[in-house]
Amino acid sequence: MNEADFNEKLVRYSHDLLCVIDSRGVFIKVSEACSRILGYDQHEIEGKSFTSFVHSEDLEVTVQASRQLKLNSNILHFENRYLHQDGHAVPLLWTATLSEEDGLIYCTATDISVEYKLRGKVEEKETFYRTLIEHGSDMLALLDEDGNFLYANNAFKRILGYEVQHLLCGNSCSYIHPDDLPALRRSWKRAAKLELLRMQDFRVRDAEGSWRWVEAIVSNQIGNKAMSAFVVSSRDITERKHGRLRLEESEQRYKALFENNPDIVLFENRHGVVTEVNQAFRETFGAAADSVVGKSLTELLPPDMAAVNARSLQEALLGSTLRYDLELKPKGAQTMVLDTVKFPVPAGEQVIGAQTIAKDITPIVRSFETIERQAKKLNTIFESITDAFFTLDKEWHFTSVNSEFERIVGATEQEIVGTKLNEHSEFDTEGHFYRQYRHAMETGESVHFEAYSERPGKWLEVKAFPSDEGLAIYFSDITAKVLALKEVEKLSLVASQTDNGVVITDANGRTEWVNEGFTRIAGYTLDEMQGKKPGEILQGPDTDPDAVQQIRKGLQEASHFSARLINYRKSGDRFWVSMDITPILDEKGTVTRFIAVQRDITLQKEAEANLLQLSQHLYQQNKDLQEFTYIVSHNLRAPVANALGLVHLLHATDTSFDNFASIRTYLQTSIEQIDTVLHDVNTVLSVRERDDVLELEPIKVVSLFEQVQAKFEEILQQFGAEVVLAVEPGTEVRAVRTYLFSIFYGLLSNAIKFRSLERTLHITLTAEKKATGELELTFADNGQGFDTRKAADKVFKLYERFHKDIKGRGVGLFLLKAHTEAMGWKVTVESQVQVGTSFRFNIPAEALLS
């Protein structure tokens, strides 16, 4: 066979696609394999561009391969996909070379569909196992022989919170609890000799510093060249471990409660056999206790009680809890009465037996029997009492009444007993009767008083005696006696006339009589006041609640007392009144009424207020004098002394001497210091002198602040500072413009001067309306700050400075406080080192315009 025949048959019978492409990228010759591989005849491909059949996703890589071949003229290998005639993609492996002689590209394309599918399956399996490893519930790691991490899956982050990169930098032992580490080290040595080792219950620290319980399986794959590591699969068992520990603790607590319970405790199985008894059972029944274990409880009980126990056991096994009294007589002891509870003991869905707890209530039963006998005797005595009588328990329930009570009150025992006191308006639950009863109940002291009861409309003499059970109350009708004395007392009390106001009230504080002096002072007549409490008519918004409470307390204590408070006339005008209130007692010491003598002291209180204002002004003047004394003594003395010394030195120094110029410079500095102090004194004096002649005017807060901010705009931009105004544009206050301008100027100046070098300066001005009507204006920055706890009360003192490394005189905050208080405002400051400073200005409601 000649070479031409060989080449022709090679092209014809080759399983690979052989083709020739010209310099334009057009197929000029393809082999017959194109029909088998791509489904096209030769004439359907020849004359077409080599990119015409390329899958759209592989077009770019094919063009890039063509360019690379033209640049290098070497043999090129690459993969792409051609579209079959039926539309499916055919993966091809190309081998191409450029012939420099004729400028043609000779190519061979091999169908790699089978390899492509195999490769996809491998990748799917790799993805499957990788997903299984990375997203499995167990933590999987590869460790070298020293325990260093070579690999860790994502379960470590999900369970322990560690990033995988963090683990790969360290040794596994650094995460183990110190108490568990020695045992794990020993196990690790054994793992080097075994193929598989289980490590039980040890603690591992998570990313938050907490300890988690873990169990692990170690597979020795050091000899496996594909791994060359220990494969460690570990699982978080914290909840299981804690549950096991709680179960053990619960078992121990149960054993302790069972054995140390002071009551008798025993356990019977489903067949009624006693399997356990506690110490109290053994102490009660002595030698017989040991013999009952393994036998039926009925052997210890008399026949009737044995039958009760057998029935209760059957009920308990059906899920019921039963309670009954068990009476028995242990050998050599007296008869006992036991309060017995038998309840089921479940295990899963099945009841495995019953537990019995029996408490010895013999003393209680005997006491009840005694009480019952005594009660019969007391009932006989109870009905023989001539006074009306009733009892209340601690919760104010009626527990008993006698027949005299029923006669006076007009209610039967069936209607009253068991109900509460406040359910019956006739018992004055908001008034004097209730207060007296409550006093007796709370203090344990008996009370004795006379008072009027709306129902039955009678005056009653009452005696209440407290006890552990509640109150025992006796009362009798004294209406006739009270009415006889009442008119005599009124006439004697109002006989004398006085310019002061006089008010007579009953024991409950309701007005019975007022004189003309009271009408002149308050404007109310007797008809308008009668039957009403004076406080309800005279008191108003400005009446001091503490003074009102003092009056109530004095009335309750029924002793003479005085009080001063603001009342309101009938016209609505306020007036100050001084009252002397005296209780009137009957022959038994019970309050029957109160007499209040009132004086109008309005002029006196106004004079006291003026005197207080004057004293406060004098105090402030004295405080200023102390400040100036401080300035003169501490800030003028040193520069003046320096100046005098330097003047004497100049007289004694030749002008040609080298130090003459230095001495003169020091002298000038001392004089400038004196001038600065005098300037500060003048500034302080100017603020104080203008306190009484302040010119308050409406000022829009935002507008004035923006004017001040404009003066610092260049330097604020230089530092990249951010200024935020969180104040409504229409916010308007009455203030001294120059003072408020000075305050804003000083705050912005200090914020810039004391800014932090570690962060961008941030300044905010906010306003918040308080419930009291005040406006809180807050200026805050994030500068260097200072420790307000250490500064304490020195923050606003003159010449106090908190940043020694920054130039300043310590006058700014003093003037800020002086200007603020001169306008009637208040200022406070909060500051933290390297956090920032906040100044809060509390502006009173009367200074707000919008």
XYZ file of C-alpha atoms in Angstrom, residues 59 62 117 135 139 156 170 197 213 266 314 325 354 375 403 437 529 539 602 638 656 663 686 690:
24
model
C -17.592 30.025 21.887
C -12.740 28.234 21.161
C -20.107 11.388 31.649
C -22.846 19.390 56.442
C -17.435 17.162 63.634
C -16.954 22.820 64.050
C -3.542 25.175 66.435
C -10.527 3.850 69.379
C -19.382 17.519 76.380
C -43.359 2.966 101.912
C -56.307 -0.932 93.452
C -57.261 8.440 107.824
C -48.036 2.778 94.671
C -67.031 25.132 121.559
C -79.106 37.402 119.037
C -61.223 47.814 113.565
C -70.182 73.823 104.468
C -58.074 72.516 99.023
C -51.020 85.118 103.544
C 2.384 84.854 91.973
C 24.634 95.563 78.594
C 14.657 89.526 82.603
C -20.030 91.897 84.195
C -26.314 92.284 84.733
